């Protein structure tokens, strides 16, 4: 067991690393002033971990596709007494072998990528690869925000939201250093309408052995702009949004929230740092303090729009792990929801699903005004 208690300008963390019965890593994080669990002991007898799925290269589009047939058997909307993310109490053993905890991150038992790590060769110019299919290497982790089965990130306390931000920074740093990892993606799917399979408040982290199509596109735009101007594209976009003002939702000292000019979704907001930081690991203490609260409050705004919780996808875009992209691509949140009215969802149909060409029925300026009006 590894115990670390680090205090520094960029990292104020209180965490402990542990291995589950089948060898998966799990890391416990404690709130400020709180303590880590005294006893962490996974008493379950678990089957050995399976082999990774397949990684297939789509020559038609130049994208990778992970094929993970073993995921079909994963836990689907279990009742509360069988929740794998609640604490282990008495004879009831969950994925978290402690009676109480604040925040826990652990390797997914049914990963799309991993458990093995390794390098994925770049395709040759004609699209051929040395060997097909490849093993779907990489790592998938689950981030549990609270031991409380109910609630959501939006209902967390200030301290807890801050601890989750520390956990994200910690995992970004650790995963970025692992063999073959090219991109670390932190996200949360919230709501059954989005396809959530566990109700317990949690998010996920995918550490990919390649740069995903969307990240590649964003990085290319940013790199081109940087080469021409020596400025970061998102920094310039932020400046124009602030100057225009009509789509701003909230402003802080270190971050600003706005609905993007060309929002794709009926509900979409971006949370952008004022300073150029490529990822969570590069944030300083003051930035993390503010980010935790501004992000939590943005989720509260989404939930405040209607009488029932708003389904959303919270996607944290971090720069791919290479020097050129880190200089040009800035960390930001893209929070989206398909909800276009109290009882209506937007589905991705022909134009969006097949062509990636979005049509939005609601103007970003209307969305920004509605989000600003929500009282927190
Ligand atoms: Zn639970």
Tab-separated table of C-alpha atoms and ligand atoms in Angstrom:
chain	number	residue	atom	x	y	z
A	1	UNK	CA	0.000	0.000	0.000
A	2	UNK	CA	1.313	3.438	-0.926
A	3	UNK	CA	0.447	6.441	1.228
A	4	UNK	CA	1.194	9.900	-0.042
A	5	UNK	CA	0.605	13.229	1.560
A	6	UNK	CA	1.938	15.868	-0.778
A	7	UNK	CA	1.672	19.601	-0.269
A	8	UNK	CA	2.956	21.803	-3.031
A	9	UNK	CA	1.929	24.785	-5.119
A	10	UNK	CA	0.234	22.683	-7.777
A	11	UNK	CA	-0.734	19.637	-5.804
A	12	UNK	CA	-2.390	19.453	-2.432
A	13	UNK	CA	-3.474	15.869	-2.278
A	14	UNK	CA	-4.273	13.337	0.331
A	15	UNK	CA	-4.546	9.903	-1.173
A	16	UNK	CA	-3.826	6.208	-0.774
A	17	UNK	CA	-3.391	3.563	-3.443
A	18	UNK	CA	-4.659	-0.001	-3.041
A	19	UNK	CA	-5.122	-3.187	-5.107
A	20	UNK	CA	-8.490	-4.918	-5.441
A	21	UNK	CA	-8.747	-8.733	-5.215
A	22	UNK	CA	-8.156	-9.178	-8.954
A	23	UNK	CA	-5.207	-6.784	-9.018
A	24	UNK	CA	-7.002	-3.682	-10.247
A	25	UNK	CA	-5.694	-0.408	-8.852
A	26	UNK	CA	-7.941	1.745	-6.715
A	27	UNK	CA	-7.038	5.127	-5.255
A	28	UNK	CA	-8.818	6.741	-2.306
A	29	UNK	CA	-8.854	10.547	-1.905
A	30	UNK	CA	-9.851	12.402	1.278
A	31	UNK	CA	-11.571	15.773	1.630
A	32	UNK	CA	-9.661	18.595	3.366
A	33	UNK	CA	-9.798	17.861	7.088
A	34	UNK	CA	-11.165	14.358	6.505
A	35	UNK	CA	-9.279	11.083	6.918
A	36	UNK	CA	-8.596	8.194	4.560
A	37	UNK	CA	-10.263	4.855	5.414
A	38	UNK	CA	-8.404	3.012	8.199
A	39	UNK	CA	-9.100	-0.414	6.729
A	40	UNK	CA	-9.131	-1.197	3.040
A	41	UNK	CA	-9.355	-4.908	2.378
A	42	UNK	CA	-11.037	-6.537	-0.611
A	43	UNK	CA	-12.272	-9.899	0.697
A	44	UNK	CA	-14.004	-10.977	-2.498
A	45	UNK	CA	-12.875	-13.849	-4.651
A	46	UNK	CA	-12.803	-12.422	-8.112
A	47	UNK	CA	-12.058	-14.123	-11.415
A	48	UNK	CA	-8.744	-13.136	-12.945
A	49	UNK	CA	-8.995	-10.193	-15.294
A	50	UNK	CA	-9.830	-10.978	-18.899
A	51	UNK	CA	-7.880	-10.192	-22.025
A	52	UNK	CA	-8.434	-6.792	-23.658
A	53	UNK	CA	-10.887	-6.500	-26.521
A	54	UNK	CA	-9.833	-5.633	-30.047
A	55	UNK	CA	-8.741	-2.411	-31.615
A	56	UNK	CA	-9.643	-2.242	-35.285
A	57	UNK	CA	-8.494	0.439	-37.668
A	58	UNK	CA	-11.170	1.790	-40.000
A	59	UNK	CA	-9.318	2.443	-43.225
A	60	UNK	CA	-12.304	4.263	-44.683
A	61	UNK	CA	-12.188	7.087	-42.108
A	62	UNK	CA	-8.737	6.657	-40.561
A	63	UNK	CA	-10.258	6.178	-37.079
A	64	UNK	CA	-9.752	3.444	-34.487
A	65	UNK	CA	-12.726	1.436	-33.219
A	66	UNK	CA	-12.534	-0.509	-29.934
A	67	UNK	CA	-14.527	-3.747	-30.009
A	68	UNK	CA	-15.277	-4.855	-26.466
A	69	UNK	CA	-17.770	-7.720	-26.659
A	70	UNK	CA	-17.070	-8.696	-23.030
A	71	UNK	CA	-18.736	-5.480	-21.848
A	72	UNK	CA	-22.185	-6.859	-22.657
A	73	UNK	CA	-22.190	-8.709	-19.310
A	74	UNK	CA	-21.553	-5.567	-17.239
A	75	UNK	CA	-23.788	-4.518	-14.374
A	76	UNK	CA	-26.907	-2.761	-15.624
A	77	UNK	CA	-28.935	-0.460	-13.345
A	78	UNK	CA	-28.652	-2.603	-10.184
A	79	UNK	CA	-30.930	-1.885	-7.192
A	80	UNK	CA	-29.368	0.160	-4.377
A	81	UNK	CA	-28.585	-2.906	-2.216
A	82	UNK	CA	-26.452	-4.330	-5.031
A	83	UNK	CA	-24.803	-1.085	-6.083
A	84	UNK	CA	-21.093	-1.733	-6.815
A	85	UNK	CA	-20.212	1.896	-5.972
A	86	UNK	CA	-21.688	2.030	-2.456
A	87	UNK	CA	-19.356	1.284	0.506
A	88	UNK	CA	-18.748	-2.347	1.592
A	89	UNK	CA	-20.627	-2.851	4.840
A	90	UNK	CA	-20.808	-6.148	6.763
A	91	UNK	CA	-21.292	-9.099	4.422
A	92	UNK	CA	-22.064	-6.872	1.467
A	93	UNK	CA	-19.009	-6.387	-0.722
A	94	UNK	CA	-18.907	-3.735	-3.410
A	95	UNK	CA	-16.128	-2.510	-5.695
A	96	UNK	CA	-15.046	-0.231	-2.853
A	97	UNK	CA	-13.657	-2.294	0.057
A	98	UNK	CA	-14.140	0.274	2.817
A	99	UNK	CA	-16.997	1.170	5.124
A	100	UNK	CA	-16.723	4.833	4.333
A	101	UNK	CA	-14.860	6.978	1.870
A	102	UNK	CA	-14.867	10.418	0.271
A	103	UNK	CA	-13.726	9.957	-3.362
A	104	UNK	CA	-12.461	6.748	-4.968
A	105	UNK	CA	-11.027	6.034	-8.408
A	106	UNK	CA	-10.622	2.433	-9.569
A	107	UNK	CA	-9.964	0.497	-12.756
A	108	UNK	CA	-13.172	-0.503	-14.511
A	109	UNK	CA	-13.978	-4.201	-14.177
A	110	UNK	CA	-15.452	-4.199	-17.686
A	111	UNK	CA	-13.075	-1.893	-19.549
A	112	UNK	CA	-13.385	-0.879	-23.206
A	113	UNK	CA	-9.591	-0.408	-23.167
A	114	UNK	CA	-7.109	-2.479	-21.152
A	115	UNK	CA	-6.168	-3.922	-18.732
A	116	UNK	CA	-2.963	-4.379	-20.746
A	117	UNK	CA	-0.955	-1.316	-21.755
A	118	UNK	CA	1.104	-0.963	-24.910
A	119	UNK	CA	1.856	1.090	-27.950
A	120	UNK	CA	-0.366	1.229	-30.998
A	121	UNK	CA	1.624	1.614	-34.206
A	122	UNK	CA	0.734	4.552	-36.429
A	123	UNK	CA	-0.891	3.362	-39.644
A	124	UNK	CA	1.256	3.446	-42.761
A	125	UNK	CA	0.432	6.008	-45.457
A	126	UNK	CA	-1.672	3.457	-47.345
A	127	UNK	CA	-3.617	2.643	-44.173
A	128	UNK	CA	-2.140	-0.806	-43.652
A	129	UNK	CA	-1.014	-1.914	-40.223
A	130	UNK	CA	1.620	-4.433	-39.202
A	131	UNK	CA	-0.926	-6.639	-37.546
A	132	UNK	CA	-4.730	-6.642	-37.385
A	133	UNK	CA	-6.650	-6.640	-35.140
A	134	UNK	CA	-4.627	-5.190	-32.312
A	135	UNK	CA	-5.244	-5.622	-28.633
A	136	UNK	CA	-7.383	-2.795	-27.186
A	137	UNK	CA	-4.720	-1.534	-24.801
A	138	UNK	CA	-5.214	1.447	-22.514
A	139	UNK	CA	-7.023	2.056	-19.270
A	140	UNK	CA	-10.585	2.800	-18.155
A	141	UNK	CA	-11.270	4.074	-14.671
A	142	UNK	CA	-14.359	4.874	-12.621
A	143	UNK	CA	-14.429	7.989	-10.400
A	144	UNK	CA	-16.891	7.732	-7.507
A	145	UNK	CA	-17.816	11.209	-6.257
A	146	UNK	CA	-19.414	10.220	-2.949
A	147	UNK	CA	-20.360	7.256	-0.765
A	148	UNK	CA	-23.953	8.515	-0.903
A	149	UNK	CA	-25.986	6.538	-3.444
A	150	UNK	CA	-28.276	9.501	-4.163
A	151	UNK	CA	-27.497	12.953	-5.527
A	152	UNK	CA	-25.109	14.038	-8.248
A	153	UNK	CA	-22.002	16.164	-8.775
A	154	UNK	CA	-24.271	19.208	-8.649
A	155	UNK	CA	-25.257	18.392	-5.061
A	156	UNK	CA	-21.697	17.953	-3.741
A	157	UNK	CA	-20.286	20.291	-1.077
A	158	UNK	CA	-17.541	22.802	-1.940
A	159	UNK	CA	-14.898	20.586	-0.303
A	160	UNK	CA	-16.039	17.447	-2.068
A	161	UNK	CA	-16.149	19.068	-5.497
A	162	UNK	CA	-12.588	20.249	-4.821
A	163	UNK	CA	-11.461	16.724	-3.878
A	164	UNK	CA	-12.830	15.381	-7.162
A	165	UNK	CA	-10.850	18.034	-9.052
A	166	UNK	CA	-7.709	16.875	-7.185
A	167	UNK	CA	-8.507	13.280	-8.117
A	168	UNK	CA	-8.860	14.273	-11.795
A	169	UNK	CA	-5.511	16.086	-11.685
A	170	UNK	CA	-3.853	13.111	-10.001
A	171	UNK	CA	-5.234	10.607	-12.501
A	172	UNK	CA	-4.363	12.821	-15.477
A	173	UNK	CA	-0.773	12.985	-14.281
A	174	UNK	CA	-0.477	9.254	-13.557
A	175	UNK	CA	-2.261	8.025	-16.684
A	176	UNK	CA	-0.353	10.417	-18.958
A	177	UNK	CA	2.875	8.763	-17.795
A	178	UNK	CA	1.725	5.205	-18.551
A	179	UNK	CA	3.095	3.253	-21.499
A	180	UNK	CA	1.483	4.049	-24.821
A	181	UNK	CA	-1.159	6.479	-23.503
A	182	UNK	CA	-1.760	9.343	-25.984
A	183	UNK	CA	-4.834	11.041	-24.508
A	184	UNK	CA	-6.649	11.183	-21.163
A	185	UNK	CA	-10.374	11.881	-21.320
A	186	UNK	CA	-12.350	12.669	-18.167
A	187	UNK	CA	-16.113	12.589	-18.501
A	188	UNK	CA	-19.456	11.993	-16.872
A	189	UNK	CA	-22.622	10.642	-18.426
A	190	UNK	CA	-25.525	11.640	-16.214
A	191	UNK	CA	-29.081	10.326	-16.578
A	192	UNK	CA	-30.621	7.182	-17.945
A	193	UNK	CA	-31.484	9.036	-21.162
A	194	UNK	CA	-27.732	9.289	-21.862
A	195	UNK	CA	-27.222	5.575	-21.298
A	196	UNK	CA	-26.044	5.544	-17.686
A	197	UNK	CA	-25.877	1.986	-16.305
A	198	UNK	CA	-25.292	2.893	-12.639
A	199	UNK	CA	-27.248	5.543	-10.715
A	200	UNK	CA	-24.602	6.134	-8.022
A	201	UNK	CA	-22.918	9.535	-8.684
A	202	UNK	CA	-19.766	8.794	-10.671
A	203	UNK	CA	-17.741	9.741	-13.703
A	204	UNK	CA	-15.214	7.937	-15.859
A	205	UNK	CA	-11.735	8.307	-17.303
A	206	UNK	CA	-10.560	6.784	-20.578
A	207	UNK	CA	-6.830	6.718	-21.259
A	208	UNK	CA	-6.536	6.020	-24.982
A	209	UNK	CA	-3.529	4.572	-26.835
A	210	UNK	CA	-4.336	6.952	-29.716
A	211	UNK	CA	-5.694	10.487	-30.166
A	212	UNK	CA	-9.482	10.312	-30.617
A	213	UNK	CA	-11.101	11.805	-33.764
A	214	UNK	CA	-12.564	14.845	-31.977
A	215	UNK	CA	-9.390	15.572	-30.022
A	216	UNK	CA	-7.389	15.259	-33.224
A	217	UNK	CA	-9.618	17.764	-34.995
A	218	UNK	CA	-9.471	20.268	-32.113
A	219	UNK	CA	-5.691	19.850	-31.812
A	220	UNK	CA	-5.163	20.379	-35.545
A	221	UNK	CA	-7.176	23.612	-35.535
A	222	UNK	CA	-5.289	24.814	-32.459
A	223	UNK	CA	-1.864	23.885	-33.840
A	224	UNK	CA	-2.497	25.632	-37.155
A	225	UNK	CA	-3.665	28.804	-35.404
A	226	UNK	CA	-0.699	28.696	-33.033
A	227	UNK	CA	1.767	28.298	-35.902
A	228	UNK	CA	0.330	31.377	-37.610
A	229	UNK	CA	-0.157	33.667	-34.601
A	230	UNK	CA	1.779	32.215	-31.640
A	231	UNK	CA	-1.508	32.459	-29.737
A	232	UNK	CA	-3.849	29.777	-28.465
A	233	UNK	CA	-7.084	29.488	-30.406
A	234	UNK	CA	-9.293	28.888	-27.381
A	235	UNK	CA	-7.744	31.902	-25.661
A	236	UNK	CA	-8.756	34.038	-28.642
A	237	UNK	CA	-12.253	32.544	-28.718
A	238	UNK	CA	-12.598	33.322	-25.010
A	239	UNK	CA	-11.560	36.939	-25.628
A	240	UNK	CA	-14.171	37.372	-28.370
A	241	UNK	CA	-16.864	35.787	-26.233
A	242	UNK	CA	-16.071	38.147	-23.354
A	243	UNK	CA	-16.055	41.137	-25.705
A	244	UNK	CA	-19.405	40.137	-27.230
A	245	UNK	CA	-20.986	39.220	-23.888
A	246	UNK	CA	-24.288	37.843	-25.212
A	247	UNK	CA	-23.406	34.210	-24.612
A	248	UNK	CA	-21.576	34.570	-21.265
A	249	UNK	CA	-23.162	32.562	-18.437
A	250	UNK	CA	-20.727	33.152	-15.546
A	251	UNK	CA	-17.354	34.816	-15.023
A	252	UNK	CA	-14.721	34.120	-12.397
A	253	UNK	CA	-11.172	35.250	-11.773
A	254	UNK	CA	-9.658	32.189	-13.482
A	255	UNK	CA	-12.499	30.732	-15.573
A	256	UNK	CA	-15.414	31.830	-17.737
A	257	UNK	CA	-18.533	29.893	-18.749
A	258	UNK	CA	-20.197	30.636	-22.064
A	259	UNK	CA	-22.488	29.023	-24.588
A	260	UNK	CA	-20.342	28.635	-27.703
A	261	UNK	CA	-21.186	30.751	-30.759
A	262	UNK	CA	-21.782	27.621	-32.833
A	263	UNK	CA	-23.321	25.400	-30.134
A	264	UNK	CA	-24.344	22.009	-31.522
A	265	UNK	CA	-26.749	20.907	-28.794
A	266	UNK	CA	-30.007	22.415	-27.480
A	267	UNK	CA	-28.107	22.840	-24.204
A	268	UNK	CA	-24.380	23.369	-24.363
A	269	UNK	CA	-21.871	25.349	-22.302
A	270	UNK	CA	-18.100	25.597	-22.247
A	271	UNK	CA	-16.023	26.285	-19.146
A	272	UNK	CA	-12.650	27.701	-20.164
A	273	UNK	CA	-9.572	28.674	-18.101
A	274	UNK	CA	-8.197	32.199	-18.590
A	275	UNK	CA	-4.602	30.963	-18.443
A	276	UNK	CA	-3.265	28.521	-20.984
A	277	UNK	CA	-3.250	25.109	-19.299
A	278	UNK	CA	-3.241	21.887	-21.339
A	279	UNK	CA	-4.802	19.663	-18.673
A	280	UNK	CA	-5.931	19.249	-15.053
A	281	UNK	CA	-2.423	18.369	-13.913
A	282	UNK	CA	-1.222	21.858	-14.947
A	283	UNK	CA	-3.793	23.803	-12.894
A	284	UNK	CA	-2.582	25.703	-9.846
A	285	UNK	CA	-4.261	25.612	-6.446
A	286	UNK	CA	-6.316	28.816	-6.903
A	287	UNK	CA	-7.544	27.640	-10.290
A	288	UNK	CA	-8.600	24.275	-8.894
A	289	UNK	CA	-10.434	26.002	-6.016
A	290	UNK	CA	-12.447	28.134	-8.420
A	291	UNK	CA	-12.967	25.409	-11.005
A	292	UNK	CA	-14.568	23.048	-8.481
A	293	UNK	CA	-17.215	25.614	-7.531
A	294	UNK	CA	-17.846	27.042	-11.013
A	295	UNK	CA	-18.272	23.586	-12.524
A	296	UNK	CA	-20.567	22.410	-9.712
A	297	UNK	CA	-22.645	25.594	-10.056
A	298	UNK	CA	-22.892	25.199	-13.833
A	299	UNK	CA	-24.384	21.728	-13.307
A	300	UNK	CA	-26.844	23.292	-10.844
A	301	UNK	CA	-27.847	25.759	-13.558
A	302	UNK	CA	-28.531	22.870	-15.965
A	303	UNK	CA	-30.659	21.167	-13.309
A	304	UNK	CA	-32.416	24.435	-12.461
A	305	UNK	CA	-33.892	24.781	-15.961
A	306	UNK	CA	-36.606	22.171	-15.456
A	307	UNK	CA	-38.438	20.378	-12.644
A	308	UNK	CA	-36.501	17.156	-13.164
A	309	UNK	CA	-32.705	16.589	-13.398
A	310	UNK	CA	-31.236	17.334	-16.826
A	311	UNK	CA	-29.394	14.472	-18.531
A	312	UNK	CA	-25.953	15.599	-19.634
A	313	UNK	CA	-22.543	14.617	-20.918
A	314	UNK	CA	-19.701	16.474	-19.223
A	315	UNK	CA	-16.655	16.141	-21.466
A	316	UNK	CA	-13.296	17.505	-20.297
A	317	UNK	CA	-11.130	18.158	-23.320
A	318	UNK	CA	-7.439	17.892	-22.416
A	319	UNK	CA	-4.523	18.333	-24.792
A	320	UNK	CA	-3.122	15.132	-26.307
A	321	UNK	CA	0.090	14.042	-24.568
A	322	UNK	CA	2.757	15.486	-26.841
A	323	UNK	CA	4.644	18.753	-26.656
A	324	UNK	CA	3.246	20.412	-29.792
A	325	UNK	CA	-0.371	19.867	-28.785
A	326	UNK	CA	0.204	20.828	-25.161
A	327	UNK	CA	1.471	24.226	-26.264
A	328	UNK	CA	-1.584	24.941	-28.428
A	329	UNK	CA	-4.559	23.002	-27.027
A	330	UNK	CA	-6.218	24.268	-23.878
A	331	UNK	CA	-8.151	22.350	-21.236
A	332	UNK	CA	-11.892	23.023	-21.352
A	333	UNK	CA	-15.223	21.534	-20.420
A	334	UNK	CA	-17.887	20.890	-23.025
A	335	UNK	CA	-21.146	20.300	-21.180
A	336	UNK	CA	-23.972	19.173	-23.450
A	337	UNK	CA	-27.515	17.921	-23.072
A	338	UNK	CA	-29.918	16.578	-25.682
A	339	UNK	CA	-32.814	18.071	-23.694
A	340	UNK	CA	-34.695	20.576	-25.856
A	341	UNK	CA	-37.818	20.893	-23.664
A	342	UNK	CA	-39.077	19.517	-20.332
A	343	UNK	CA	-40.160	16.246	-21.967
A	344	UNK	CA	-38.287	16.278	-25.270
A	345	UNK	CA	-34.839	15.022	-26.207
A	346	UNK	CA	-32.889	15.668	-29.353
A	347	UNK	CA	-31.799	12.441	-31.011
A	348	UNK	CA	-28.833	12.290	-33.291
A	349	UNK	CA	-30.411	11.427	-36.628
A	350	UNK	CA	-29.215	11.344	-40.230
A	351	UNK	CA	-27.371	14.651	-40.549
A	352	UNK	CA	-25.735	14.528	-37.115
A	353	UNK	CA	-25.146	10.777	-36.668
A	354	UNK	CA	-24.052	9.989	-40.218
A	355	UNK	CA	-22.484	13.267	-41.353
A	356	UNK	CA	-21.450	14.927	-38.092
A	357	UNK	CA	-23.324	18.000	-39.372
A	358	UNK	CA	-25.325	19.426	-36.490
A	359	UNK	CA	-28.549	21.388	-36.740
A	360	UNK	CA	-29.533	23.246	-33.581
A	361	UNK	CA	-33.119	24.487	-33.155
A	362	UNK	CA	-32.279	26.816	-30.263
A	363	UNK	CA	-30.036	29.859	-30.545
A	364	UNK	CA	-26.983	29.882	-28.249
A	365	UNK	CA	-27.953	33.403	-27.086
A	366	UNK	CA	-31.340	32.097	-25.845
A	367	UNK	CA	-29.652	29.239	-24.018
A	368	UNK	CA	-27.147	31.583	-22.359
A	369	UNK	CA	-29.926	33.905	-21.175
A	370	UNK	CA	-31.873	30.991	-19.666
A	371	UNK	CA	-28.799	29.617	-17.894
A	372	UNK	CA	-27.918	33.083	-16.493
A	373	UNK	CA	-31.428	33.420	-15.048
A	374	UNK	CA	-31.275	30.221	-12.968
A	375	UNK	CA	-30.887	31.178	-9.313
A	376	UNK	CA	-28.302	29.089	-7.518
B	1	LIG	ZN1	-24.557	3.198	-4.691
